[in-house]
């Protein structure tokens, strides 16, 4: 039994191509009170993606208007496109005691860390840099120029791992998801999160 508490804000970050989406989908097979924050982006939709499921796809004008209205928890530009986490839903979810997972790149994760220091930051890394480059190339969803830009971007993102609470290697999707699940479970028992409720137990 878990002591009653607010939900966790979990940030899953790491270089593009590391497999954040695949690990996230695996993770969701094993948890029920975890919600996923659907991001907003200006990047073109890829084949197989759905508006409102993978992302909310919007125009640059629409995105900029939302920035001006303060509608994002964080937002960043990534290889020529905007990405952002809509603020609505996050507060409700956490106050209801549900955990919320954000799958975002490193600049966005830094913004979340500054705004909400209690967020749990997880950096997903590939077993090797070579492995990441090969994954980016074999994905077949981008042209060569975009792949090269993403590889360069990944190189600049690796050093950011030092600001994270956890580093998880995505050697095997199932194992990486299991490690993240263990982190989430452990975070739920952290003293700072449960101490007030614990004091109530003492008075029962
Ligand atoms: P992709 O175009 O491959 O879907 O995403 C490119 C990068 O943007 C990935 O690293 C992805 O995790 C990140 N990303 C997706 N949604 C958001 C978001 O809402 N905010 C930020 N900062 N990055 C995001």
PDB file of N, CA, C and O in Angstrom, residues 119-152:
ATOM      1  N   UNK A 119      10.179  17.551  -9.695  1.00  0.00           N
ATOM      2  CA  UNK A 119      10.012  16.620 -10.825  1.00  0.00           C
ATOM      3  C   UNK A 119      11.141  15.585 -10.806  1.00  0.00           C
ATOM      4  O   UNK A 119      12.247  15.856 -10.346  1.00  0.00           O
ATOM      5  N   UNK A 120      10.833  14.402 -11.320  1.00  0.00           N
ATOM      6  CA  UNK A 120      11.828  13.312 -11.362  1.00  0.00           C
ATOM      7  C   UNK A 120      12.388  13.267 -12.782  1.00  0.00           C
ATOM      8  O   UNK A 120      11.652  13.022 -13.737  1.00  0.00           O
ATOM      9  N   UNK A 121      13.684  13.514 -12.911  1.00  0.00           N
ATOM     10  CA  UNK A 121      14.284  13.611 -14.249  1.00  0.00           C
ATOM     11  C   UNK A 121      15.091  12.356 -14.596  1.00  0.00           C
ATOM     12  O   UNK A 121      16.045  12.001 -13.893  1.00  0.00           O
ATOM     13  N   UNK A 122      14.685  11.727 -15.666  1.00  0.00           N
ATOM     14  CA  UNK A 122      15.354  10.485 -16.088  1.00  0.00           C
ATOM     15  C   UNK A 122      15.970  10.703 -17.478  1.00  0.00           C
ATOM     16  O   UNK A 122      15.285  11.153 -18.401  1.00  0.00           O
ATOM     17  N   UNK A 123      17.255  10.389 -17.591  1.00  0.00           N
ATOM     18  CA  UNK A 123      17.953  10.561 -18.872  1.00  0.00           C
ATOM     19  C   UNK A 123      18.190   9.181 -19.474  1.00  0.00           C
ATOM     20  O   UNK A 123      18.876   8.340 -18.887  1.00  0.00           O
ATOM     21  N   UNK A 124      17.586   8.952 -20.629  1.00  0.00           N
ATOM     22  CA  UNK A 124      17.726   7.653 -21.295  1.00  0.00           C
ATOM     23  C   UNK A 124      18.895   7.741 -22.275  1.00  0.00           C
ATOM     24  O   UNK A 124      18.962   8.668 -23.096  1.00  0.00           O
ATOM     25  N   UNK A 125      19.821   6.789 -22.179  1.00  0.00           N
ATOM     26  CA  UNK A 125      21.003   6.818 -23.058  1.00  0.00           C
ATOM     27  C   UNK A 125      21.108   5.514 -23.855  1.00  0.00           C
ATOM     28  O   UNK A 125      20.618   4.478 -23.410  1.00  0.00           O
ATOM     29  N   UNK A 126      21.760   5.579 -25.015  1.00  0.00           N
ATOM     30  CA  UNK A 126      21.942   4.346 -25.791  1.00  0.00           C
ATOM     31  C   UNK A 126      23.113   3.550 -25.207  1.00  0.00           C
ATOM     32  O   UNK A 126      23.928   4.112 -24.471  1.00  0.00           O
ATOM     33  N   UNK A 127      23.230   2.263 -25.557  1.00  0.00           N
ATOM     34  CA  UNK A 127      24.383   1.488 -25.068  1.00  0.00           C
ATOM     35  C   UNK A 127      25.697   2.051 -25.603  1.00  0.00           C
ATOM     36  O   UNK A 127      26.743   1.890 -24.989  1.00  0.00           O
ATOM     37  N   UNK A 128      25.663   2.715 -26.770  1.00  0.00           N
ATOM     38  CA  UNK A 128      26.865   3.377 -27.310  1.00  0.00           C
ATOM     39  C   UNK A 128      26.412   4.476 -28.267  1.00  0.00           C
ATOM     40  O   UNK A 128      25.282   4.457 -28.754  1.00  0.00           O
ATOM     41  N   UNK A 129      27.330   5.417 -28.553  1.00  0.00           N
ATOM     42  CA  UNK A 129      26.982   6.485 -29.497  1.00  0.00           C
ATOM     43  C   UNK A 129      26.742   5.890 -30.886  1.00  0.00           C
ATOM     44  O   UNK A 129      25.850   6.313 -31.614  1.00  0.00           O
ATOM     45  N   UNK A 130      27.573   4.897 -31.231  1.00  0.00           N
ATOM     46  CA  UNK A 130      27.449   4.251 -32.551  1.00  0.00           C
ATOM     47  C   UNK A 130      26.035   3.681 -32.713  1.00  0.00           C
ATOM     48  O   UNK A 130      25.403   3.830 -33.761  1.00  0.00           O
ATOM     49  N   UNK A 131      25.546   3.064 -31.665  1.00  0.00           N
ATOM     50  CA  UNK A 131      24.215   2.470 -31.671  1.00  0.00           C
ATOM     51  C   UNK A 131      23.154   3.538 -31.964  1.00  0.00           C
ATOM     52  O   UNK A 131      22.234   3.329 -32.745  1.00  0.00           O
ATOM     53  N   UNK A 132      23.327   4.710 -31.350  1.00  0.00           N
ATOM     54  CA  UNK A 132      22.358   5.796 -31.550  1.00  0.00           C
ATOM     55  C   UNK A 132      22.378   6.280 -33.004  1.00  0.00           C
ATOM     56  O   UNK A 132      21.323   6.455 -33.623  1.00  0.00           O
ATOM     57  N   UNK A 133      23.579   6.484 -33.546  1.00  0.00           N
ATOM     58  CA  UNK A 133      23.683   6.957 -34.932  1.00  0.00           C
ATOM     59  C   UNK A 133      23.005   5.954 -35.869  1.00  0.00           C
ATOM     60  O   UNK A 133      22.289   6.335 -36.796  1.00  0.00           O
ATOM     61  N   UNK A 134      23.244   4.676 -35.603  1.00  0.00           N
ATOM     62  CA  UNK A 134      22.639   3.653 -36.472  1.00  0.00           C
ATOM     63  C   UNK A 134      21.122   3.661 -36.361  1.00  0.00           C
ATOM     64  O   UNK A 134      20.422   3.554 -37.354  1.00  0.00           O
ATOM     65  N   UNK A 135      20.617   3.853 -35.145  1.00  0.00           N
ATOM     66  CA  UNK A 135      19.154   3.894 -34.957  1.00  0.00           C
ATOM     67  C   UNK A 135      18.551   5.075 -35.705  1.00  0.00           C
ATOM     68  O   UNK A 135      17.523   4.953 -36.348  1.00  0.00           O
ATOM     69  N   UNK A 136      19.232   6.229 -35.626  1.00  0.00           N
ATOM     70  CA  UNK A 136      18.703   7.420 -36.294  1.00  0.00           C
ATOM     71  C   UNK A 136      18.663   7.210 -37.810  1.00  0.00           C
ATOM     72  O   UNK A 136      17.712   7.604 -38.475  1.00  0.00           O
ATOM     73  N   UNK A 137      19.711   6.564 -38.327  1.00  0.00           N
ATOM     74  CA  UNK A 137      19.789   6.354 -39.777  1.00  0.00           C
ATOM     75  C   UNK A 137      18.767   5.324 -40.247  1.00  0.00           C
ATOM     76  O   UNK A 137      18.181   5.454 -41.303  1.00  0.00           O
ATOM     77  N   UNK A 138      18.571   4.281 -39.430  1.00  0.00           N
ATOM     78  CA  UNK A 138      17.722   3.177 -39.889  1.00  0.00           C
ATOM     79  C   UNK A 138      16.236   3.465 -39.700  1.00  0.00           C
ATOM     80  O   UNK A 138      15.396   2.736 -40.189  1.00  0.00           O
ATOM     81  N   UNK A 139      15.899   4.551 -38.991  1.00  0.00           N
ATOM     82  CA  UNK A 139      14.493   4.831 -38.691  1.00  0.00           C
ATOM     83  C   UNK A 139      13.692   5.124 -39.964  1.00  0.00           C
ATOM     84  O   UNK A 139      12.511   4.814 -40.041  1.00  0.00           O
ATOM     85  N   UNK A 140      14.380   5.715 -40.951  1.00  0.00           N
ATOM     86  CA  UNK A 140      13.748   5.948 -42.250  1.00  0.00           C
ATOM     87  C   UNK A 140      12.639   6.974 -42.244  1.00  0.00           C
ATOM     88  O   UNK A 140      11.834   7.034 -43.172  1.00  0.00           O
ATOM     89  N   UNK A 141      12.540   7.787 -41.192  1.00  0.00           N
ATOM     90  CA  UNK A 141      11.457   8.769 -41.150  1.00  0.00           C
ATOM     91  C   UNK A 141      11.942  10.164 -41.548  1.00  0.00           C
ATOM     92  O   UNK A 141      11.141  11.056 -41.767  1.00  0.00           O
ATOM     93  N   UNK A 142      13.254  10.365 -41.644  1.00  0.00           N
ATOM     94  CA  UNK A 142      13.778  11.683 -41.983  1.00  0.00           C
ATOM     95  C   UNK A 142      14.757  11.588 -43.140  1.00  0.00           C
ATOM     96  O   UNK A 142      15.335  10.521 -43.388  1.00  0.00           O
ATOM     97  N   UNK A 143      14.953  12.718 -43.844  1.00  0.00           N
ATOM     98  CA  UNK A 143      15.959  12.677 -44.906  1.00  0.00           C
ATOM     99  C   UNK A 143      17.360  12.888 -44.307  1.00  0.00           C
ATOM    100  O   UNK A 143      17.508  13.219 -43.131  1.00  0.00           O
ATOM    101  N   UNK A 144      18.392  12.715 -45.161  1.00  0.00           N
ATOM    102  CA  UNK A 144      19.780  12.703 -44.693  1.00  0.00           C
ATOM    103  C   UNK A 144      20.158  13.978 -43.925  1.00  0.00           C
ATOM    104  O   UNK A 144      20.824  13.920 -42.888  1.00  0.00           O
ATOM    105  N   UNK A 145      19.679  15.115 -44.435  1.00  0.00           N
ATOM    106  CA  UNK A 145      20.042  16.396 -43.793  1.00  0.00           C
ATOM    107  C   UNK A 145      19.514  16.448 -42.350  1.00  0.00           C
ATOM    108  O   UNK A 145      20.220  16.850 -41.426  1.00  0.00           O
ATOM    109  N   UNK A 146      18.274  16.017 -42.181  1.00  0.00           N
ATOM    110  CA  UNK A 146      17.658  16.036 -40.847  1.00  0.00           C
ATOM    111  C   UNK A 146      18.363  15.022 -39.934  1.00  0.00           C
ATOM    112  O   UNK A 146      18.628  15.304 -38.759  1.00  0.00           O
ATOM    113  N   UNK A 147      18.726  13.867 -40.497  1.00  0.00           N
ATOM    114  CA  UNK A 147      19.429  12.853 -39.686  1.00  0.00           C
ATOM    115  C   UNK A 147      20.742  13.440 -39.173  1.00  0.00           C
ATOM    116  O   UNK A 147      21.069  13.327 -37.991  1.00  0.00           O
ATOM    117  N   UNK A 148      21.491  14.105 -40.074  1.00  0.00           N
ATOM    118  CA  UNK A 148      22.777  14.686 -39.674  1.00  0.00           C
ATOM    119  C   UNK A 148      22.562  15.753 -38.587  1.00  0.00           C
ATOM    120  O   UNK A 148      23.316  15.829 -37.628  1.00  0.00           O
ATOM    121  N   UNK A 149      21.521  16.559 -38.758  1.00  0.00           N
ATOM    122  CA  UNK A 149      21.232  17.603 -37.756  1.00  0.00           C
ATOM    123  C   UNK A 149      20.900  16.953 -36.413  1.00  0.00           C
ATOM    124  O   UNK A 149      21.314  17.429 -35.348  1.00  0.00           O
ATOM    125  N   UNK A 150      20.164  15.841 -36.440  1.00  0.00           N
ATOM    126  CA  UNK A 150      19.782  15.159 -35.194  1.00  0.00           C
ATOM    127  C   UNK A 150      20.998  14.512 -34.527  1.00  0.00           C
ATOM    128  O   UNK A 150      21.092  14.461 -33.302  1.00  0.00           O
ATOM    129  N   UNK A 151      21.937  14.019 -35.362  1.00  0.00           N
ATOM    130  CA  UNK A 151      23.164  13.428 -34.796  1.00  0.00           C
ATOM    131  C   UNK A 151      23.975  14.517 -34.093  1.00  0.00           C
ATOM    132  O   UNK A 151      24.434  14.343 -32.960  1.00  0.00           O
ATOM    133  N   UNK A 152      24.094  15.656 -34.756  1.00  0.00           N
ATOM    134  CA  UNK A 152      24.843  16.776 -34.140  1.00  0.00           C
ATOM    135  C   UNK A 152      24.188  17.213 -32.838  1.00  0.00           C
ATOM    136  O   UNK A 152      24.838  17.497 -31.842  1.00  0.00           O
TER     137      UNK A 152
END
